[in-house]
Amino acid sequence: MGQYVGICGSYEYYFYGYYFQRRERIVEEMNLIVTGGAGFIGSNFIYYELENHPEDRVICLDKLTYAGNLSTLEEAMKSPQFRFVKGDIADRECVEKLFEEEHPDIVVNFAAESHVDRSIEDPGIFLMTNVIGTEVLMDACRKYGIKRYHQVSTDEVYGDLPLDRPDLFFTEETPIHTSSPYSASKASADLLVLAYYRTFRLPVSITRCSNNYGPFHFPEKLIPLMISRALADEPLPVYGKGENVRDWLYVVDHCSAIDLVIRKGREGEVYNIGGHNERTNLEVVKTILRELGKPESLISYVTDRPGHDMRYAIDPGKIHRELGWLPQTKFDDGIHRTVQWYLEHREWWEKILSGEYRNYFDHMYGKRLQQ
Ligand code: NAD
Ligand code: TDX
């Protein structure tokens, strides 16, 4: 079988080293349950699916925590192929009722507590949603049958790499070695998913992606936090010396990779996703300031995050070789597009900043910014 290249209209394209082959696409209508779809990556994924697989039905299950925002799904709500259900993935009764109603073919689990700093403040909810929630979803998959259960995981399960070894990258074989309660909860879930594959032959897959950025990113995370604060001429809290490195991927590229894995990826496999876009935090903040025409004097160095991971860097070779996936968006274009999006969608993030999130920011950064 040649290397899968992509879909165009009703054809799939494969590459055989010297020539391309076109094959008629067998379009099977599928029901997808997407959990956590009112959050950052899940909502982008829902839009990606509705656009690229108009034959499929997409059902979003989301608890609408502080990080979930129904207004993000406003456009999706207009589609007859979309349904939103408010519910908790750790609530067995709610999950089973949804499976009975919808008979999903595929479940893609984005639902999670996702912020490292919050996991340091209060780990309990991370275990409940990220670990127990995963168990409840997979139990329902076993009970009602499924074509694929997909776990959206993270590069943070591999721990971190030293700054002085730019030759090292995380591969799928890198041992799990977590730092924060968040990453420990995600790694626990991954192990559980692989255990359900081996023990129960549940058809699962896992993707481990690097840091995402793009539209609908909650403004507690580095990039949207810095954009929103710079626009208000407020100090930008950079942890430690700002030398930690993250490997940034535009969110739509993450969505296209997950889409390929759930439809073409092998069962029981882990696929790393990343685009070789390493930047120090300071470089990222300075790029944002340049995009906005704001001064670097806004940067304020604050107390470091406890246990702060130094460097993440993904080797995406496996997903490229097996599924032909490559990222489409260069960091400079993606960050420009993202800053523009935040400028054009002030209402979306200003509403968040005026609510409960304000208390969180004062609690987490109040003392740090005064030092
Ligand atoms: P997010 O915090 O923006 O969104 C999480 C969503 O899950 C929210 O809509 C929230 O309401 C929902 N949710 C939380 N608890 C729930 C529960 N118990 N039941 C149902 N819904 C619940 O997160 P994100 O940044 O979009 O991340 C999505 C997934 O991708 C997570 O699993 C995360 O670990 C993973 N991931 C994120 C990144 C990144 O850079 N953001 C990178 C790699 C992997
Ligand atoms: O105010 C800040 N100042 C700062 O210097 C914040 C919020 C962050 N940082 C630093 C910490 C990290 O080195 O910026 C870097 C990125 O921080 P986050 O946006 O909190 O992301 P990170 O901790 O890298 O985790 C993210 O990527 C992996 C997501 O939040 C996770 O859900 C994902 O799994």
mmCIF file with all atom_site columns, C-alpha atoms and ligand atoms in Angstrom, residues 114-117 154-156 182 211 220-223 225-226 237-239 244 246 248 281 305 308-309 312 365, ligand 2:
data_model
loop_
_atom_site.group_PDB
_atom_site.id
_atom_site.type_symbol
_atom_site.label_atom_id
_atom_site.label_alt_id
_atom_site.label_comp_id
_atom_site.label_asym_id
_atom_site.label_entity_id
_atom_site.label_seq_id
_atom_site.pdbx_PDB_ins_code
_atom_site.Cartn_x
_atom_site.Cartn_y
_atom_site.Cartn_z
_atom_site.occupancy
_atom_site.B_iso_or_equiv
_atom_site.pdbx_formal_charge
_atom_site.auth_seq_id
_atom_site.auth_comp_id
_atom_site.auth_asym_id
_atom_site.auth_atom_id
_atom_site.pdbx_PDB_model_num
ATOM   1  C CA  . SER A 1 114 ? -5.842 21.227 30.866 1.00 0.00 ? 114 SER A CA  1
ATOM   2  C CA  . HIS A 1 115 ? -3.957 23.946 32.751 1.00 0.00 ? 115 HIS A CA  1
ATOM   3  C CA  . VAL A 1 116 ? -0.701 22.958 34.494 1.00 0.00 ? 116 VAL A CA  1
ATOM   4  C CA  . ASP A 1 117 ? -0.821 25.890 36.964 1.00 0.00 ? 117 ASP A CA  1
ATOM   5  C CA  . THR A 1 154 ? -0.017 15.518 25.246 1.00 0.00 ? 154 THR A CA  1
ATOM   6  C CA  . ASP A 1 155 ? 3.762  15.633 24.859 1.00 0.00 ? 155 ASP A CA  1
ATOM   7  C CA  . GLU A 1 156 ? 3.909  16.503 28.579 1.00 0.00 ? 156 GLU A CA  1
ATOM   8  C CA  . TYR A 1 182 ? -1.698 17.585 35.098 1.00 0.00 ? 182 TYR A CA  1
ATOM   9  C CA  . ASN A 1 211 ? 1.643  23.083 22.494 1.00 0.00 ? 211 ASN A CA  1
ATOM   10 C CA  . GLU A 1 220 ? -5.050 31.700 30.892 1.00 0.00 ? 220 GLU A CA  1
ATOM   11 C CA  . LYS A 1 221 ? -2.525 30.022 28.541 1.00 0.00 ? 221 LYS A CA  1
ATOM   12 C CA  . LEU A 1 222 ? 0.704  31.768 27.495 1.00 0.00 ? 222 LEU A CA  1
ATOM   13 C CA  . ILE A 1 223 ? -0.130 33.109 24.005 1.00 0.00 ? 223 ILE A CA  1
ATOM   14 C CA  . LEU A 1 225 ? -2.793 35.682 27.996 1.00 0.00 ? 225 LEU A CA  1
ATOM   15 C CA  . MET A 1 226 ? 0.049  37.750 26.575 1.00 0.00 ? 226 MET A CA  1
ATOM   16 C CA  . PRO A 1 237 ? 4.152  37.713 33.598 1.00 0.00 ? 237 PRO A CA  1
ATOM   17 C CA  . VAL A 1 238 ? 7.036  35.624 32.217 1.00 0.00 ? 238 VAL A CA  1
ATOM   18 C CA  . TYR A 1 239 ? 7.978  32.731 34.517 1.00 0.00 ? 239 TYR A CA  1
ATOM   19 C CA  . ASN A 1 244 ? 11.847 27.395 28.682 1.00 0.00 ? 244 ASN A CA  1
ATOM   20 C CA  . ARG A 1 246 ? 7.841  24.877 23.779 1.00 0.00 ? 246 ARG A CA  1
ATOM   21 C CA  . TRP A 1 248 ? 4.237  25.297 18.935 1.00 0.00 ? 248 TRP A CA  1
ATOM   22 C CA  . ASN A 1 281 ? 8.812  31.685 25.954 1.00 0.00 ? 281 ASN A CA  1
ATOM   23 C CA  . ARG A 1 305 ? 6.264  27.624 38.023 1.00 0.00 ? 305 ARG A CA  1
ATOM   24 C CA  . HIS A 1 308 ? 8.630  23.850 35.395 1.00 0.00 ? 308 HIS A CA  1
ATOM   25 C CA  . ASP A 1 309 ? 9.476  21.635 32.378 1.00 0.00 ? 309 ASP A CA  1
ATOM   26 C CA  . TYR A 1 312 ? 9.378  19.970 24.854 1.00 0.00 ? 312 TYR A CA  1
ATOM   27 C CA  . TYR A 1 365 ? -0.599 36.384 39.807 1.00 0.00 ? 365 TYR A CA  1
HETATM 28 O O1  . TDX B 2 .   ? 1.690  33.502 32.590 1.00 0.00 ? 2   TDX B O1  1
HETATM 29 C C1  . TDX B 2 .   ? 2.438  32.638 32.091 1.00 0.00 ? 2   TDX B C1  1
HETATM 30 N N1  . TDX B 2 .   ? 3.777  32.875 31.990 1.00 0.00 ? 2   TDX B N1  1
HETATM 31 C C2  . TDX B 2 .   ? 4.666  31.978 31.482 1.00 0.00 ? 2   TDX B C2  1
HETATM 32 O O2  . TDX B 2 .   ? 5.874  32.238 31.422 1.00 0.00 ? 2   TDX B O2  1
HETATM 33 C C3  . TDX B 2 .   ? 1.932  31.363 31.614 1.00 0.00 ? 2   TDX B C3  1
HETATM 34 C C4  . TDX B 2 .   ? 0.475  31.049 31.692 1.00 0.00 ? 2   TDX B C4  1
HETATM 35 C C5  . TDX B 2 .   ? 2.843  30.476 31.091 1.00 0.00 ? 2   TDX B C5  1
HETATM 36 N N2  . TDX B 2 .   ? 4.165  30.751 31.057 1.00 0.00 ? 2   TDX B N2  1
HETATM 37 C C6  . TDX B 2 .   ? 5.093  29.740 30.493 1.00 0.00 ? 2   TDX B C6  1
HETATM 38 C C7  . TDX B 2 .   ? 4.976  28.351 31.100 1.00 0.00 ? 2   TDX B C7  1
HETATM 39 C C8  . TDX B 2 .   ? 5.326  27.443 29.942 1.00 0.00 ? 2   TDX B C8  1
HETATM 40 O O3  . TDX B 2 .   ? 6.743  27.286 29.875 1.00 0.00 ? 2   TDX B O3  1
HETATM 41 O O4  . TDX B 2 .   ? 4.751  29.577 29.119 1.00 0.00 ? 2   TDX B O4  1
HETATM 42 C C9  . TDX B 2 .   ? 4.861  28.214 28.706 1.00 0.00 ? 2   TDX B C9  1
HETATM 43 C C10 . TDX B 2 .   ? 3.512  27.743 28.185 1.00 0.00 ? 2   TDX B C10 1
HETATM 44 O O5  . TDX B 2 .   ? 2.630  27.717 29.291 1.00 0.00 ? 2   TDX B O5  1
HETATM 45 P P1  . TDX B 2 .   ? 1.105  27.223 29.139 1.00 0.00 ? 2   TDX B P1  1
HETATM 46 O O6  . TDX B 2 .   ? 0.442  28.049 28.105 1.00 0.00 ? 2   TDX B O6  1
HETATM 47 O O7  . TDX B 2 .   ? 0.523  27.174 30.512 1.00 0.00 ? 2   TDX B O7  1
HETATM 48 O O8  . TDX B 2 .   ? 1.308  25.771 28.505 1.00 0.00 ? 2   TDX B O8  1
HETATM 49 P P2  . TDX B 2 .   ? 2.099  24.465 29.012 1.00 0.00 ? 2   TDX B P2  1
HETATM 50 O O9  . TDX B 2 .   ? 2.325  24.477 30.453 1.00 0.00 ? 2   TDX B O9  1
HETATM 51 O O10 . TDX B 2 .   ? 3.294  24.330 28.109 1.00 0.00 ? 2   TDX B O10 1
HETATM 52 O O11 . TDX B 2 .   ? 1.008  23.338 28.664 1.00 0.00 ? 2   TDX B O11 1
HETATM 53 C C11 . TDX B 2 .   ? 0.278  23.383 27.417 1.00 0.00 ? 2   TDX B C11 1
HETATM 54 O O12 . TDX B 2 .   ? 0.827  22.483 26.486 1.00 0.00 ? 2   TDX B O12 1
HETATM 55 C C12 . TDX B 2 .   ? 0.613  21.109 26.692 1.00 0.00 ? 2   TDX B C12 1
HETATM 56 C C13 . TDX B 2 .   ? -1.208 23.103 27.608 1.00 0.00 ? 2   TDX B C13 1
HETATM 57 O O13 . TDX B 2 .   ? -1.746 23.996 28.549 1.00 0.00 ? 2   TDX B O13 1
HETATM 58 C C14 . TDX B 2 .   ? -1.441 21.678 27.992 1.00 0.00 ? 2   TDX B C14 1
HETATM 59 O O14 . TDX B 2 .   ? -2.839 21.409 28.099 1.00 0.00 ? 2   TDX B O14 1
HETATM 60 C C15 . TDX B 2 .   ? -0.847 20.784 26.946 1.00 0.00 ? 2   TDX B C15 1
HETATM 61 O O15 . TDX B 2 .   ? -0.967 19.462 27.310 1.00 0.00 ? 2   TDX B O15 1
#
